[in-house]
mmCIF file of C-alpha atoms in Angstrom:
data_model
loop_
_atom_site.group_PDB
_atom_site.id
_atom_site.type_symbol
_atom_site.label_atom_id
_atom_site.label_comp_id
_atom_site.label_asym_id
_atom_site.label_seq_id
_atom_site.Cartn_x
_atom_site.Cartn_y
_atom_site.Cartn_z
ATOM 1 C CA MET J 40 11.149 8.479 -35.295
ATOM 2 C CA ASP J 41 11.342 4.928 -36.586
ATOM 3 C CA THR J 42 7.849 3.648 -35.884
ATOM 4 C CA GLN J 43 8.847 0.119 -36.819
ATOM 5 C CA ALA J 44 11.206 0.101 -33.846
ATOM 6 C CA VAL J 45 8.402 0.658 -31.351
ATOM 7 C CA ASN J 46 5.693 -1.562 -32.821
ATOM 8 C CA SER J 47 4.409 -4.086 -30.257
ATOM 9 C CA THR J 48 6.725 -2.734 -27.587
ATOM 10 C CA SER J 49 5.954 -3.534 -23.950
ATOM 11 C CA MET J 50 5.923 -0.537 -21.643
ATOM 12 C CA VAL J 51 4.489 0.630 -18.345
ATOM 13 C CA ARG J 52 1.477 2.861 -18.872
ATOM 14 C CA ALA J 53 -1.136 4.547 -16.681
ATOM 15 C CA LEU J 54 -4.642 5.863 -17.143
ATOM 16 C CA PHE J 55 -6.827 8.160 -15.072
ATOM 17 C CA SER J 56 -10.260 7.593 -13.635
ATOM 18 C CA VAL J 57 -12.626 8.972 -10.981
ATOM 19 C CA ALA J 58 -14.529 7.173 -8.240
ATOM 20 C CA ALA J 59 -17.576 8.521 -6.428
ATOM 21 C CA VAL J 60 -17.699 7.930 -2.666
ATOM 22 C CA LYS J 61 -21.187 6.952 -1.590
ATOM 23 C CA GLY J 62 -22.389 8.951 1.380
ATOM 24 C CA ALA J 63 -19.599 11.544 1.260
ATOM 25 C CA GLN J 64 -20.572 15.193 1.111
ATOM 26 C CA SER J 65 -19.583 17.503 -1.754
ATOM 27 C CA PRO J 66 -16.944 18.653 -2.501
ATOM 28 C CA TYR J 67 -15.260 15.712 -0.766
ATOM 29 C CA ASP J 68 -17.170 12.991 -2.599
ATOM 30 C CA ARG J 69 -14.734 12.148 -5.419
ATOM 31 C CA MET J 70 -11.440 10.297 -5.614
ATOM 32 C CA GLN J 71 -9.012 10.696 -8.502
ATOM 33 C CA LEU J 72 -7.388 7.431 -9.612
ATOM 34 C CA LYS J 73 -4.226 6.701 -11.548
ATOM 35 C CA VAL J 74 -3.944 3.079 -12.606
ATOM 36 C CA TYR J 75 -0.590 1.668 -13.718
ATOM 37 C CA TYR J 76 -0.536 -1.414 -15.937
ATOM 38 C CA PRO J 77 1.614 -3.323 -18.454
ATOM 39 C CA GLY J 78 0.954 -1.827 -21.869
ATOM 40 C CA ARG J 79 1.871 -2.863 -25.383
ATOM 41 C CA TYR J 80 2.356 -0.148 -27.972
ATOM 42 C CA GLY J 81 0.913 -1.042 -31.345
ATOM 43 C CA ASP J 82 1.375 2.228 -33.286
ATOM 44 C CA SER J 83 -2.344 2.679 -33.961
ATOM 45 C CA LEU J 84 -3.791 6.052 -34.891
ATOM 46 C CA GLU J 85 -5.634 6.274 -31.555
ATOM 47 C CA GLU J 86 -2.427 5.548 -29.650
ATOM 48 C CA ARG J 87 -0.589 8.248 -31.588
ATOM 49 C CA ASN J 88 -3.366 10.804 -31.143
ATOM 50 C CA MET J 89 -4.441 10.150 -27.575
ATOM 51 C CA GLY J 90 -1.528 8.357 -25.928
ATOM 52 C CA LEU J 91 -3.822 5.637 -24.595
ATOM 53 C CA ILE J 92 -1.863 2.411 -24.959
ATOM 54 C CA PRO J 93 -3.716 -0.922 -24.850
ATOM 55 C CA ALA J 94 -3.002 -3.350 -22.064
ATOM 56 C CA ASP J 95 -0.586 -6.167 -22.746
ATOM 57 C CA ASP J 96 -3.138 -8.942 -22.654
ATOM 58 C CA SER J 97 -0.439 -11.604 -22.911
ATOM 59 C CA GLN J 98 0.119 -11.048 -19.174
ATOM 60 C CA ALA J 99 -3.562 -10.709 -18.288
ATOM 61 C CA PRO J 100 -5.460 -10.995 -16.100
ATOM 62 C CA TYR J 101 -3.293 -8.984 -13.719
ATOM 63 C CA PRO J 102 -3.546 -9.096 -9.966
ATOM 64 C CA VAL J 103 -4.418 -5.620 -8.675
ATOM 65 C CA LEU J 104 -2.799 -3.639 -5.881
ATOM 66 C CA VAL J 105 -4.753 -0.901 -4.135
ATOM 67 C CA MET J 106 -2.135 1.393 -2.582
ATOM 68 C CA MET J 107 -3.364 3.336 0.438
ATOM 69 C CA PRO J 108 -1.343 6.560 0.854
ATOM 70 C CA GLY J 109 -0.141 8.172 4.031
ATOM 71 C CA SER J 110 -1.955 11.267 5.271
ATOM 72 C CA ASN J 111 -1.062 14.242 3.066
ATOM 73 C CA CYS J 112 1.224 12.051 0.958
ATOM 74 C CA PRO J 113 0.623 12.688 -2.771
ATOM 75 C CA PRO J 114 -0.028 9.562 -4.846
ATOM 76 C CA GLU J 115 2.852 10.423 -7.193
ATOM 77 C CA GLY J 116 5.178 9.510 -4.331
ATOM 78 C CA TYR J 117 4.271 5.845 -4.829
ATOM 79 C CA SER J 118 4.688 5.813 -8.613
ATOM 80 C CA TRP J 119 8.113 4.160 -8.256
ATOM 81 C CA LEU J 120 6.408 1.104 -6.740
ATOM 82 C CA ALA J 121 3.533 1.128 -9.226
ATOM 83 C CA ARG J 122 5.977 1.133 -12.148
ATOM 84 C CA ARG J 123 8.018 -1.733 -10.708
ATOM 85 C CA LEU J 124 4.948 -3.835 -10.097
ATOM 86 C CA ALA J 125 3.545 -3.142 -13.566
ATOM 87 C CA GLU J 126 6.795 -4.518 -14.967
ATOM 88 C CA ARG J 127 5.985 -7.714 -13.026
ATOM 89 C CA GLY J 128 2.446 -7.866 -14.416
ATOM 90 C CA VAL J 129 0.626 -6.311 -11.450
ATOM 91 C CA ALA J 130 -1.794 -3.411 -11.983
ATOM 92 C CA THR J 131 -1.611 -0.751 -9.273
ATOM 93 C CA VAL J 132 -4.261 1.765 -8.275
ATOM 94 C CA LEU J 133 -2.978 5.021 -6.769
ATOM 95 C CA PHE J 134 -5.565 7.501 -5.613
ATOM 96 C CA SER J 135 -6.003 11.003 -4.278
ATOM 97 C CA TRP J 136 -8.855 11.864 -1.952
ATOM 98 C CA ILE J 137 -9.017 15.339 -0.455
ATOM 99 C CA LYS J 138 -11.365 15.240 2.510
ATOM 100 C CA GLU J 139 -11.965 16.604 5.975
ATOM 101 C CA ASP J 140 -10.932 13.785 8.285
ATOM 102 C CA MET J 141 -11.417 15.982 11.353
ATOM 103 C CA PRO J 142 -13.243 19.327 11.601
ATOM 104 C CA GLY J 143 -10.994 22.046 10.246
ATOM 105 C CA TYR J 144 -8.362 19.645 8.889
ATOM 106 C CA VAL J 145 -8.612 19.170 5.115
ATOM 107 C CA GLY J 146 -5.992 17.119 3.351
ATOM 108 C CA LEU J 147 -5.101 14.032 1.344
ATOM 109 C CA SER J 148 -6.424 10.990 3.148
ATOM 110 C CA PRO J 149 -6.345 7.211 2.771
ATOM 111 C CA GLY J 150 -9.937 7.309 4.016
ATOM 112 C CA PHE J 151 -11.059 6.382 7.515
ATOM 113 C CA GLU J 152 -14.477 5.996 9.087
ATOM 114 C CA LEU J 153 -13.635 7.092 12.606
ATOM 115 C CA GLY J 154 -16.963 5.800 13.886
ATOM 116 C CA ALA J 155 -15.723 2.265 13.133
ATOM 117 C CA LEU J 156 -12.549 2.836 15.176
ATOM 118 C CA THR J 157 -14.032 3.125 18.668
ATOM 119 C CA PRO J 158 -13.827 0.493 21.415
ATOM 120 C CA ASP J 159 -17.461 -0.516 20.833
ATOM 121 C CA SER J 160 -17.332 -0.669 17.034
ATOM 122 C CA TYR J 161 -13.870 -1.802 15.981
ATOM 123 C CA GLY J 162 -13.971 -5.085 14.101
ATOM 124 C CA THR J 163 -17.710 -5.030 13.472
ATOM 125 C CA ARG J 164 -17.474 -3.256 10.110
ATOM 126 C CA PRO J 165 -14.851 -1.779 7.757
ATOM 127 C CA SER J 166 -13.073 1.341 8.964
ATOM 128 C CA SER J 167 -11.929 2.256 5.440
ATOM 129 C CA SER J 168 -14.280 4.711 3.759
ATOM 130 C CA SER J 169 -12.332 4.541 0.480
ATOM 131 C CA LEU J 170 -11.900 0.813 -0.141
ATOM 132 C CA PRO J 171 -15.496 -0.068 -1.155
ATOM 133 C CA SER J 172 -15.472 2.678 -3.813
ATOM 134 C CA LEU J 173 -12.013 1.701 -5.036
ATOM 135 C CA LEU J 174 -13.000 -1.946 -5.436
ATOM 136 C CA ALA J 175 -16.133 -0.892 -7.318
ATOM 137 C CA ALA J 176 -13.993 1.293 -9.579
ATOM 138 C CA ILE J 177 -11.711 -1.660 -10.337
ATOM 139 C CA ASP J 178 -14.746 -3.699 -11.376
ATOM 140 C CA GLY J 179 -15.801 -0.847 -13.671
ATOM 141 C CA LEU J 180 -12.367 -0.561 -15.272
ATOM 142 C CA ASN J 181 -12.450 -4.289 -15.953
ATOM 143 C CA ARG J 182 -15.801 -4.018 -17.736
ATOM 144 C CA GLU J 183 -14.920 -1.356 -20.294
ATOM 145 C CA GLY J 184 -12.053 0.726 -21.568
ATOM 146 C CA ALA J 185 -8.371 -0.015 -22.084
ATOM 147 C CA LEU J 186 -8.238 -2.483 -19.182
ATOM 148 C CA ALA J 187 -11.446 -4.380 -19.993
ATOM 149 C CA GLY J 188 -11.002 -8.052 -19.208
ATOM 150 C CA CYS J 189 -7.396 -7.564 -18.090
ATOM 151 C CA LEU J 190 -7.830 -7.121 -14.329
ATOM 152 C CA ASP J 191 -8.189 -10.075 -12.010
ATOM 153 C CA THR J 192 -10.836 -8.568 -9.771
ATOM 154 C CA GLU J 193 -10.758 -11.646 -7.527
ATOM 155 C CA ARG J 194 -7.049 -11.272 -6.729
ATOM 156 C CA VAL J 195 -6.608 -7.893 -5.063
ATOM 157 C CA VAL J 196 -3.798 -6.850 -2.732
ATOM 158 C CA ILE J 197 -4.233 -3.979 -0.300
ATOM 159 C CA GLY J 198 -1.055 -2.172 0.689
ATOM 160 C CA GLY J 199 -0.291 1.054 2.464
ATOM 161 C CA HIS J 200 2.237 3.475 3.891
ATOM 162 C CA SER J 201 1.931 5.219 7.257
ATOM 163 C CA ALA J 202 -1.768 5.975 7.905
ATOM 164 C CA GLY J 203 -2.530 4.123 4.681
ATOM 165 C CA GLY J 204 -0.704 1.120 6.086
ATOM 166 C CA ILE J 205 -2.931 1.250 9.154
ATOM 167 C CA ALA J 206 -5.996 1.353 6.900
ATOM 168 C CA ALA J 207 -4.677 -1.638 4.966
ATOM 169 C CA LEU J 208 -3.897 -3.738 8.031
ATOM 170 C CA LEU J 209 -7.193 -3.031 9.794
ATOM 171 C CA ASN J 210 -9.344 -3.704 6.720
ATOM 172 C CA ALA J 211 -7.649 -6.762 5.191
ATOM 173 C CA ASN J 212 -10.679 -8.862 6.032
ATOM 174 C CA PRO J 213 -11.926 -11.251 3.319
ATOM 175 C CA GLU J 214 -15.233 -11.571 5.153
ATOM 176 C CA TRP J 215 -15.845 -7.905 4.277
ATOM 177 C CA PHE J 216 -13.969 -7.891 0.955
ATOM 178 C CA PRO J 217 -13.704 -11.427 -0.479
ATOM 179 C CA GLN J 218 -11.487 -10.307 -3.372
ATOM 180 C CA LEU J 219 -8.610 -9.429 -1.028
ATOM 181 C CA LYS J 220 -5.809 -12.014 -1.101
ATOM 182 C CA ALA J 221 -2.872 -10.352 0.730
ATOM 183 C CA VAL J 222 -1.884 -7.219 2.636
ATOM 184 C CA PHE J 223 1.331 -5.289 3.241
ATOM 185 C CA SER J 224 2.267 -2.158 5.154
ATOM 186 C CA TYR J 225 5.253 0.094 5.704
ATOM 187 C CA ALA J 226 5.659 2.441 8.692
ATOM 188 C CA ALA J 227 2.362 1.366 10.263
ATOM 189 C CA HIS J 228 1.143 -0.477 13.358
ATOM 190 C CA SER J 229 -2.175 -1.229 15.040
ATOM 191 C CA GLY J 230 -1.759 0.963 18.109
ATOM 192 C CA ALA J 231 -5.144 2.376 19.154
ATOM 193 C CA SER J 232 -5.505 6.107 19.740
ATOM 194 C CA THR J 233 -6.484 7.113 23.260
ATOM 195 C CA ALA J 234 -8.378 10.053 21.695
ATOM 196 C CA LEU J 235 -10.868 7.505 20.327
ATOM 197 C CA GLY J 236 -11.519 6.098 23.799
ATOM 198 C CA PHE J 237 -9.049 3.221 23.993
ATOM 199 C CA ALA J 238 -6.979 2.469 27.059
ATOM 200 C CA GLU J 239 -3.322 3.383 26.935
ATOM 201 C CA ASP J 240 -1.045 0.994 25.035
ATOM 202 C CA THR J 241 -3.893 -0.850 23.319
ATOM 203 C CA LEU J 242 -3.162 -2.803 20.135
ATOM 204 C CA LEU J 243 -6.057 -3.448 17.769
ATOM 205 C CA ALA J 244 -6.314 -7.090 16.722
ATOM 206 C CA LEU J 245 -5.772 -7.613 12.993
ATOM 207 C CA PRO J 246 -8.118 -9.720 10.834
ATOM 208 C CA SER J 247 -5.216 -12.214 10.352
ATOM 209 C CA GLN J 248 -6.806 -14.285 7.585
ATOM 210 C CA LEU J 249 -4.500 -13.234 4.730
ATOM 211 C CA PRO J 250 -0.764 -13.412 4.044
ATOM 212 C CA CYS J 251 0.687 -10.288 5.610
ATOM 213 C CA LEU J 252 3.958 -8.381 5.148
ATOM 214 C CA ILE J 253 4.605 -5.791 7.864
ATOM 215 C CA MET J 254 7.627 -3.556 7.251
ATOM 216 C CA GLY J 255 9.240 -0.848 9.330
ATOM 217 C CA GLY J 256 12.385 1.254 9.368
ATOM 218 C CA THR J 257 14.923 1.633 12.160
ATOM 219 C CA ARG J 258 15.160 5.402 11.518
ATOM 220 C CA ASP J 259 11.437 6.178 11.580
ATOM 221 C CA GLY J 260 11.288 9.425 13.528
ATOM 222 C CA VAL J 261 7.608 9.975 12.792
ATOM 223 C CA ILE J 262 6.498 6.788 14.538
ATOM 224 C CA ALA J 263 8.841 7.523 17.431
ATOM 225 C CA ALA J 264 7.458 11.059 17.844
ATOM 226 C CA SER J 265 3.817 9.946 17.555
ATOM 227 C CA SER J 266 3.784 7.528 20.472
ATOM 228 C CA HIS J 267 1.930 10.001 22.725
ATOM 229 C CA ARG J 268 -1.177 9.184 20.695
ATOM 230 C CA TYR J 269 -1.167 5.733 22.269
ATOM 231 C CA GLY J 270 -0.448 6.761 25.853
ATOM 232 C CA ASP J 271 3.347 7.050 26.037
ATOM 233 C CA ASP J 272 4.706 9.886 28.153
ATOM 234 C CA THR J 273 7.829 10.255 26.002
ATOM 235 C CA ASP J 274 8.852 9.412 22.458
ATOM 236 C CA SER J 275 9.075 5.693 21.842
ATOM 237 C CA THR J 276 11.343 3.728 19.514
ATOM 238 C CA PRO J 277 10.755 3.644 15.736
ATOM 239 C CA THR J 278 9.841 -0.045 15.680
ATOM 240 C CA VAL J 279 8.511 -1.319 19.009
ATOM 241 C CA ARG J 280 4.803 -1.065 18.101
ATOM 242 C CA ILE J 281 5.459 -2.444 14.616
ATOM 243 C CA GLU J 282 7.116 -5.488 16.191
ATOM 244 C CA ARG J 283 4.307 -5.894 18.714
ATOM 245 C CA THR J 284 1.688 -5.588 15.966
ATOM 246 C CA PHE J 285 3.228 -8.582 14.203
ATOM 247 C CA ARG J 286 3.785 -10.611 17.385
ATOM 248 C CA GLU J 287 0.642 -9.780 19.340
ATOM 249 C CA ALA J 288 -2.038 -8.350 17.022
ATOM 250 C CA LEU J 289 -1.535 -10.735 14.087
ATOM 251 C CA GLN J 290 -2.837 -14.201 14.951
ATOM 252 C CA SER J 291 -1.352 -16.433 12.281
ATOM 253 C CA ALA J 292 0.634 -19.663 12.224
ATOM 254 C CA ARG J 293 0.468 -20.453 8.508
ATOM 255 C CA GLY J 294 4.047 -19.396 7.737
ATOM 256 C CA ASP J 295 2.917 -16.915 5.069
ATOM 257 C CA SER J 296 3.325 -13.680 7.057
ATOM 258 C CA HIS J 297 6.503 -11.690 7.599
ATOM 259 C CA LEU J 298 7.887 -8.908 9.759
ATOM 260 C CA VAL J 299 10.809 -7.102 8.117
ATOM 261 C CA LEU J 300 12.572 -4.203 9.805
ATOM 262 C CA VAL J 301 14.811 -2.334 7.397
ATOM 263 C CA GLU J 302 18.100 -0.985 8.673
ATOM 264 C CA GLY J 303 18.574 2.743 8.082
ATOM 265 C CA ALA J 304 15.122 3.338 6.576
ATOM 266 C CA ASN J 305 13.093 6.311 7.785
ATOM 267 C CA HIS J 306 9.402 7.148 7.503
ATOM 268 C CA PHE J 307 9.416 9.064 4.237
ATOM 269 C CA CYS J 308 11.977 7.070 2.264
ATOM 270 C CA PHE J 309 8.953 5.167 0.908
ATOM 271 C CA LEU J 310 7.990 8.302 -1.061
ATOM 272 C CA ALA J 311 9.763 9.447 -4.213
ATOM 273 C CA PRO J 312 9.425 12.205 -5.131
ATOM 274 C CA ASP J 313 8.421 13.975 -1.925
ATOM 275 C CA ASP J 314 8.546 17.765 -1.801
ATOM 276 C CA GLY J 315 8.494 17.764 1.993
ATOM 277 C CA CYS J 316 5.877 20.529 2.249
ATOM 278 C CA THR J 317 3.027 18.340 3.474
ATOM 279 C CA GLY J 318 2.844 15.581 6.036
ATOM 280 C CA ARG J 319 5.227 15.590 8.982
ATOM 281 C CA PRO J 320 8.734 15.157 7.514
ATOM 282 C CA PHE J 321 10.095 17.565 10.128
ATOM 283 C CA LEU J 322 9.712 14.737 12.671
ATOM 284 C CA ASP J 323 11.635 12.177 10.643
ATOM 285 C CA TRP J 324 15.180 11.035 11.296
ATOM 286 C CA GLU J 325 17.827 10.950 8.607
ATOM 287 C CA ALA J 326 18.020 7.687 6.687
ATOM 288 C CA THR J 327 21.402 5.972 6.700
ATOM 289 C CA HIS J 328 20.920 4.166 3.393
ATOM 290 C CA ASP J 329 20.520 5.729 -0.024
ATOM 291 C CA GLY J 330 16.842 6.264 -0.901
ATOM 292 C CA ASP J 331 17.071 4.548 -4.284
ATOM 293 C CA ALA J 332 18.725 1.511 -2.695
ATOM 294 C CA LEU J 333 16.002 1.337 -0.052
ATOM 295 C CA ARG J 334 13.248 1.522 -2.657
ATOM 296 C CA ASP J 335 14.993 -1.167 -4.721
ATOM 297 C CA PHE J 336 14.842 -3.355 -1.622
ATOM 298 C CA PHE J 337 11.179 -2.560 -0.924
ATOM 299 C CA GLY J 338 10.208 -3.084 -4.559
ATOM 300 C CA GLU J 339 11.807 -6.512 -4.757
ATOM 301 C CA LEU J 340 10.427 -7.577 -1.384
ATOM 302 C CA ILE J 341 6.869 -6.503 -2.183
ATOM 303 C CA GLY J 342 7.048 -7.986 -5.683
ATOM 304 C CA LEU J 343 8.185 -11.376 -4.391
ATOM 305 C CA PHE J 344 5.574 -11.279 -1.622
ATOM 306 C CA ILE J 345 2.785 -10.661 -4.146
ATOM 307 C CA ASP J 346 4.071 -13.374 -6.488
ATOM 308 C CA ALA J 347 4.288 -15.848 -3.614
ATOM 309 C CA SER J 348 1.044 -15.032 -1.827
ATOM 310 C CA VAL J 349 -1.312 -13.922 -4.577
ATOM 311 C CA ARG J 350 -0.008 -15.770 -7.627
ATOM 312 C CA GLU J 351 0.885 -18.764 -5.444
ATOM 313 C CA ASP J 352 4.214 -18.992 -7.276
ATOM 314 C CA SER J 353 6.251 -21.649 -5.459
ATOM 315 C CA ALA J 354 9.531 -20.468 -6.999
ATOM 316 C CA ALA J 355 8.869 -16.934 -5.752
ATOM 317 C CA GLN J 356 8.006 -18.331 -2.320
ATOM 318 C CA ARG J 357 11.321 -20.181 -2.148
ATOM 319 C CA GLN J 358 13.211 -17.136 -3.376
ATOM 320 C CA LEU J 359 11.502 -14.882 -0.817
ATOM 321 C CA ASN J 360 12.189 -17.234 2.086
ATOM 322 C CA THR J 361 15.787 -17.866 1.054
ATOM 323 C CA TRP J 362 16.483 -14.154 0.659
ATOM 324 C CA LEU J 363 14.968 -13.182 3.993
ATOM 325 C CA ASP J 364 16.491 -16.096 5.888
ATOM 326 C CA ALA J 365 19.966 -15.463 4.461
ATOM 327 C CA GLY J 366 19.977 -11.922 5.802
ATOM 328 C CA SER J 367 21.094 -8.711 4.193
ATOM 329 C CA PRO J 368 22.798 -5.524 5.399
ATOM 330 C CA MET J 369 19.391 -3.888 4.992
ATOM 331 C CA ILE J 370 17.492 -6.404 7.131
ATOM 332 C CA ALA J 371 17.655 -5.480 10.807
ATOM 333 C CA LEU J 372 15.095 -8.125 11.784
ATOM 334 C CA HIS J 373 13.015 -10.775 10.052
ATOM 335 C CA GLU J 374 10.354 -12.938 11.640
ATOM 336 C CA ARG J 375 7.870 -15.336 10.038
ATOM 337 C CA LYS J 376 4.623 -16.759 11.365
#
């Protein structure tokens, strides 16, 4: 190997960490983190021995994305997005938390405090049991180690898929978490479960103080088959509650929030790889676009949204608006508010 050829080479790298969850009971009181970042290989002895590549501080400090996973969706399924964003100078935190969300049901969870999701309590406190620990872990990573001084802990994006998207939307409140600057979701809406005591067809109001990107797919069989949770007698459409969440639950008129429905995208196209043995892929409909093409679309859309909303990049804002307004075979619907 010609070491001279790789000296000072930029590359996407990741490191592992652990976060304790205050108040959680053992053995469900730890989250495993994988943090993707822009690295720069310098051919040091430590790099050769341990594989720990320093951060590329020429791009620092990086905005940070906290990616909330869907229920029983392994974090590796979102590595495609983490890699793309690291190439754009955004650090991404993926995490795995095995916990018992409901008695007898142990699995990978984005982390919910169900007690904060009742008619009497919703909106009074965070309903994410993972986000406080994740934000504390980001602060710790910025104090010491390979990412010390390279994370912009005051510019954090919260994003999520499926149940993780719900967690992101409901907790994107800068009054609770001042470091949050934007939120995005895919395959998620704010429909309230009747099992938690809400009336049928209730939509939970979103915090609405941050730029918001709400995405859905026209072939989402999981959302369609889950509508009984919200009071429907029969399966609903893949997108109706996603559309209503943007139109009715999000109270914004700043022009920085978007609804994008993606033609031919299903629920689990947002994961790659996905072994299909966990979660509810048996409910999904077949996507009508190639998965790689869909993820290319999502990656560019999310990247531009972060550049425009978090970095306040006016060129990215113009590019995002022009692209969405011009239309694309993949865009079934776009609305801005």
